[in-house]
Short mmCIF file of C-alpha atoms in Angstrom, two decimals:
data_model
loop_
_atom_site.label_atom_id
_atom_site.label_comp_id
_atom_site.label_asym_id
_atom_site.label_seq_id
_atom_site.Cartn_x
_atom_site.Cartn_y
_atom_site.Cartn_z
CA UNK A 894 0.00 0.00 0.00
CA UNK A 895 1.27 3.45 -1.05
CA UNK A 896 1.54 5.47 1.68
CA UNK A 897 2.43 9.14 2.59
CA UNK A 898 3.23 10.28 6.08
CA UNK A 899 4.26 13.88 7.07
CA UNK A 900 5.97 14.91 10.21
CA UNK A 901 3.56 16.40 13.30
CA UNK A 902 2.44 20.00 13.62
CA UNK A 903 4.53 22.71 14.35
CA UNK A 904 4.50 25.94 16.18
CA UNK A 905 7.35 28.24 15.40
CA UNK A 906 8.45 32.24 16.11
CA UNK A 907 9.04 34.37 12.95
CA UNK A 908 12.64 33.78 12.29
CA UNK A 909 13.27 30.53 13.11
CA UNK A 910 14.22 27.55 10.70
CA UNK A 911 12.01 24.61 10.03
CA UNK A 912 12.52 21.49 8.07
CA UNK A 913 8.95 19.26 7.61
CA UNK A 914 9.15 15.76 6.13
CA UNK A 915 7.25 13.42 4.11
CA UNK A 916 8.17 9.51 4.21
CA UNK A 917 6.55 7.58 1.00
CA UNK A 918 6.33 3.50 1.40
CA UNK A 919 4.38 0.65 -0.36
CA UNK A 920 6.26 2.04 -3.59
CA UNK A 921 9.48 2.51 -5.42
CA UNK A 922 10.39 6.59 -3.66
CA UNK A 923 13.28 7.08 -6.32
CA UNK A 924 11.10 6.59 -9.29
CA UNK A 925 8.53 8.66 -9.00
CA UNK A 926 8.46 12.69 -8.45
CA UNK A 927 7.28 14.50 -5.12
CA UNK A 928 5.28 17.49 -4.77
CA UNK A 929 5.19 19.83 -2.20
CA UNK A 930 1.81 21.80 -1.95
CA UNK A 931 0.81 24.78 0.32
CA UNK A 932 -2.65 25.44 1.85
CA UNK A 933 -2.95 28.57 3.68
CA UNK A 934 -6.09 28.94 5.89
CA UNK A 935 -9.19 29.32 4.24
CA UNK A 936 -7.63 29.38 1.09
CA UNK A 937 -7.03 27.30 -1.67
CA UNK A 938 -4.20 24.96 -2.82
CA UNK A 939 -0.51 26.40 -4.30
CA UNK A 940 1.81 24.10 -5.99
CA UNK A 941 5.56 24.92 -4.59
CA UNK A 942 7.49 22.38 -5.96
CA UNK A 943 8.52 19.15 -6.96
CA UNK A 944 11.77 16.91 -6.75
CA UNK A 945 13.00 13.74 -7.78
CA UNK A 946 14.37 11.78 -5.54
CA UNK A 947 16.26 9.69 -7.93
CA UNK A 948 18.59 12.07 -8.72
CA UNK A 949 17.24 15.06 -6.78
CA UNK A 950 16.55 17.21 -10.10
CA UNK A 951 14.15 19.86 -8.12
CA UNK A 952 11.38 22.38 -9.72
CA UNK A 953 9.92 25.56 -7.87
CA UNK A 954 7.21 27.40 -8.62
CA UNK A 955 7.71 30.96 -9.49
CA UNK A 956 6.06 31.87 -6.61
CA UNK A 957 8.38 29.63 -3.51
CA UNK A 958 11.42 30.00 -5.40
CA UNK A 959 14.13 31.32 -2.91
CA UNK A 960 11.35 31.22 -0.10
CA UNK A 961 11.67 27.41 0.60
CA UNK A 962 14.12 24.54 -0.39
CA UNK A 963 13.29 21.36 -1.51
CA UNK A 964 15.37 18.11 -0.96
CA UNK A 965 15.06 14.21 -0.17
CA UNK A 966 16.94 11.34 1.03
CA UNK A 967 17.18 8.79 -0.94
CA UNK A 968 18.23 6.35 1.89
CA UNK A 969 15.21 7.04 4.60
CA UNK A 970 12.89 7.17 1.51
CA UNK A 971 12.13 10.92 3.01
CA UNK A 972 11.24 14.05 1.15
CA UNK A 973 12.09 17.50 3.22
CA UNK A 974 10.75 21.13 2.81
CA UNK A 975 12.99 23.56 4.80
CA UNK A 976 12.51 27.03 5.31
CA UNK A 977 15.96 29.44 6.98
CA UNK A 978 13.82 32.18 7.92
CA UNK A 979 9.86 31.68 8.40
CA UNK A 980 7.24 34.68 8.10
CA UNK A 981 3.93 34.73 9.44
CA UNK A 982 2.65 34.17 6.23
CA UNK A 983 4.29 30.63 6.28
CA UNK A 984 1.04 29.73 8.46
CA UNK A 985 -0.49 27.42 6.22
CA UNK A 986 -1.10 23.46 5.99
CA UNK A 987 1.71 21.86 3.92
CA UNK A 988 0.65 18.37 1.90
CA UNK A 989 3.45 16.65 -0.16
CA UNK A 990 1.86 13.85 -2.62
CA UNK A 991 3.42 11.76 -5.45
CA UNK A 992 3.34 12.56 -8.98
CA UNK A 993 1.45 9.56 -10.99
CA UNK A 994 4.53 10.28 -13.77
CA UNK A 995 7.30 11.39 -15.71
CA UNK A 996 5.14 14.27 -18.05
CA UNK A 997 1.79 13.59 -15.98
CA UNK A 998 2.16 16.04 -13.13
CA UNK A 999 -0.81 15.12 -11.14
CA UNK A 1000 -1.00 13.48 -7.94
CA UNK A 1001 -2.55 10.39 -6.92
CA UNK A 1002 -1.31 9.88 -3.27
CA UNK A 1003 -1.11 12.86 -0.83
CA UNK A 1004 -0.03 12.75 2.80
CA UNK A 1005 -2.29 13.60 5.60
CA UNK A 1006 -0.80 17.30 5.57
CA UNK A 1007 1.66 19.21 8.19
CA UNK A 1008 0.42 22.28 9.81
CA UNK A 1009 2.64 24.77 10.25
CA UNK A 1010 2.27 28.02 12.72
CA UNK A 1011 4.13 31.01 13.09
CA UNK A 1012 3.41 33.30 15.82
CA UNK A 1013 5.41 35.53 17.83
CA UNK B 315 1.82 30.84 -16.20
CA UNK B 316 -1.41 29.35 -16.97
CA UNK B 317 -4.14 30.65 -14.88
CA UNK B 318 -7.13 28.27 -13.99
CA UNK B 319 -10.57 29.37 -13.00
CA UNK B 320 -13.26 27.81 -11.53
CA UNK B 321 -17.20 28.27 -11.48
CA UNK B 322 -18.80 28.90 -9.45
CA UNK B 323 -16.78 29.31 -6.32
CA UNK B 324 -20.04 28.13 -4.53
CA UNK B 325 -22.82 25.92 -5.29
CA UNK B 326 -25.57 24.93 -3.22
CA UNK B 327 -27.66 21.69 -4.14
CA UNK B 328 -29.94 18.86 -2.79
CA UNK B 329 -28.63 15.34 -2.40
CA UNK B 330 -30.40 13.76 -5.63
CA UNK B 331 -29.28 16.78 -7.77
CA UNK B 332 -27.36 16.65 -10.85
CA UNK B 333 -24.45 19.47 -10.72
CA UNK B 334 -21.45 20.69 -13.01
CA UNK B 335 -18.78 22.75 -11.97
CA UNK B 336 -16.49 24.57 -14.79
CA UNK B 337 -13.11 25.06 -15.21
CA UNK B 338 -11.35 27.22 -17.40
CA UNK B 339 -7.80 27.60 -18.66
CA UNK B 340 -6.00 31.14 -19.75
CA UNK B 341 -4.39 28.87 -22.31
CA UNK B 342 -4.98 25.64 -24.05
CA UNK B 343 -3.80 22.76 -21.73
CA UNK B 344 -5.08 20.03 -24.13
CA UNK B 345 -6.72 16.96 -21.92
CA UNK B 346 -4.05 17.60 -19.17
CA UNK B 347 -6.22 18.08 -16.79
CA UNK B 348 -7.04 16.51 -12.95
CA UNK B 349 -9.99 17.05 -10.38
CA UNK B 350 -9.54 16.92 -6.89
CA UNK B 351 -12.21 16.35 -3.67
CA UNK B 352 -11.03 18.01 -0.41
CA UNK B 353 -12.92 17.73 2.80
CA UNK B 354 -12.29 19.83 5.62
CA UNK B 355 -8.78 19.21 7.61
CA UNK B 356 -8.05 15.72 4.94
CA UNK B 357 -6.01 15.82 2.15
CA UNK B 358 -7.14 15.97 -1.67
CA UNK B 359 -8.29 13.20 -3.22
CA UNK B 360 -8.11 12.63 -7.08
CA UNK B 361 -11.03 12.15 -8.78
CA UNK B 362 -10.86 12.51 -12.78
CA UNK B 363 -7.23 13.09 -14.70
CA UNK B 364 -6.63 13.48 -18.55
CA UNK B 365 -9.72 15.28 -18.51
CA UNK B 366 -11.98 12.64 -18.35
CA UNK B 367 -10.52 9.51 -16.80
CA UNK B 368 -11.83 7.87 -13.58
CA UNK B 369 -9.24 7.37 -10.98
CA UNK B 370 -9.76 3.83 -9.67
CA UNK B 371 -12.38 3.28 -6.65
CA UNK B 372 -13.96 6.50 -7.66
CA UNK B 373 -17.83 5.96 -8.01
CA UNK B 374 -18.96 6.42 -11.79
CA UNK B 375 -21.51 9.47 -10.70
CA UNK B 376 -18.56 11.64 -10.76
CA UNK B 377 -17.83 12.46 -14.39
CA UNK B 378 -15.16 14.92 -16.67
CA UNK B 379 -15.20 16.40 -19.69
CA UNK B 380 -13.49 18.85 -21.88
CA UNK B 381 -10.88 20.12 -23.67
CA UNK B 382 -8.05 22.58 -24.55
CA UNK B 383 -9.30 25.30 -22.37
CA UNK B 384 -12.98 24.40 -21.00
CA UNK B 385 -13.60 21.42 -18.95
CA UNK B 386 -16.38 20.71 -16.59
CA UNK B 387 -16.99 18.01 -13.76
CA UNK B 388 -20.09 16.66 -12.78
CA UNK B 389 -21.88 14.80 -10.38
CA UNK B 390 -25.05 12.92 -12.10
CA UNK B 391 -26.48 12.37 -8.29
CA UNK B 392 -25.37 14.23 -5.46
CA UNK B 393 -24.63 11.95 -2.44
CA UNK B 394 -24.17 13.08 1.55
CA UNK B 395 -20.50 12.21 0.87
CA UNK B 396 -20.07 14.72 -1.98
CA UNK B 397 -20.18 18.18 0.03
CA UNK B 398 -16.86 19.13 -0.07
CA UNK B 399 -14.31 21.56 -1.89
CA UNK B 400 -13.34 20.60 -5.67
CA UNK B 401 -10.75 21.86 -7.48
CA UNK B 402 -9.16 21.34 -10.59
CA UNK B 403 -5.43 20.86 -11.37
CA UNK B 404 -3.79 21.78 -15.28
CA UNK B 405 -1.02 19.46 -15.76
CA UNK B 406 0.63 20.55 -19.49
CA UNK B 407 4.07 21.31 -17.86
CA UNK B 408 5.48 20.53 -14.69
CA UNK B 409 4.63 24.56 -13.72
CA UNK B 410 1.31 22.95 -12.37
CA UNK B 411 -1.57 24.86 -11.21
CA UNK B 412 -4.78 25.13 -9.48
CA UNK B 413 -8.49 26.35 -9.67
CA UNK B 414 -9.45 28.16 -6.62
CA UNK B 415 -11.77 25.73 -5.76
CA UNK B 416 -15.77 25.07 -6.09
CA UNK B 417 -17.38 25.01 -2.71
CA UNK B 418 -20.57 22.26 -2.55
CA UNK B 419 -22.63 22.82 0.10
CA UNK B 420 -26.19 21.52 1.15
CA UNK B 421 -28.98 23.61 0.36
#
């Protein structure tokens, strides 16, 4: 069974550094893409990015490029989104899910979703 | 980027009730093209890709259509289950984006 499973909530000060994680299993993790997807409260979703874990050949959106970093571990089967310096407006749910494949970038497994707070 | 938007960004229905929801691209995407189900504090769940495709385990009263820049999803009879948030996904590069989302509700 192909599962997803993100790390726990967190609550964080404006500032600080935060790296969330996403284990896959049931599956083959270094042949199929990861995205990373952004839900901010009462809002809708925002693709961020997507990498490879293969060979770790990463794609950002427009939009999160130089505002998060995307990377994975090909030896814990792990995908990470880290931030250096998180905003307020990080405050958002966070959902990676697997790519169905190479050219069709649609997802067909998501993980239950990390939410992330940050509050002074 | 290609811009997707949805309509309308509420609908309110009766279980029993057919209902379509429309999608539009700023550019043709071709049949590249997902729909997702969201329920409050889960995750997405696919429903249609390419357009018009039935992801497996999904029950056949959801339905897609479309193509190049208009697509539509509907629901031929609206079950308890179905009130939720839909949304639908352009997939013609990896630059992937969303709808803003169709919010069912009961009437």
């Amino acid at each position: 069974e192909v599962q997803l499973v993100q790390s726990g909530a967190e609550v964080k000060k404006p500032g600080e550094s935060l790296k969330i994680s996403c284990k896959g299993s049931g599956y083959s993790f270094t042949s199929y893409w990861i995205g990373w997807v952004r839900q901010m409260p009462g809002k809708g979703l925002e693709w961020m990015g997507i990498i490879y874990p293969g060979d770790s050949d990463t794609r950002y959106s427009p939009s999160f490029q130089g505002q998060v970093t995307i990377s994975a571990d090909k030896s814990t089967s792990t995908a990470y989104l880290q931030w250096s310096s998180l905003k307020a407006s990080d405050t958002a749910m966070y959902f990676c899910a697997r790519v169905v494949g190479p050219t069709m970038y649609y997802f067909d497994y998501w993980g239950q979703g990390t939410l992330v707070t940050v509050s002074s | 980027d290609i811009q997707m938007t949805q309509s309308p960004s509420t609908l309110s229905a009766s279980v029993g009730d057919r209902v379509t929801i429309t999608c539009r691209a700023s550019q043709s995407v071709s049949r590249w093209l997902a729909w997702y189900q969201q329920k409050p504090g889960k995750a997405p769940k696919l429903l249609i890709y390419k357009a018009s495709s039935l992801e497996s385990g999904v029950p056949s009263r959801f339905s897609g259509s479309g193509s190049g820049t208009e697509f539509t999803l509907t629901i031929s009879s609206l079950q308890p289950d179905d009130f939720a948030t839909y949304y639908c996904q352009q997939y013609k590069t990896y630059s992937i984006t969303f709808g803003q989302g169709t919010r069912l509700e009961i009437k």
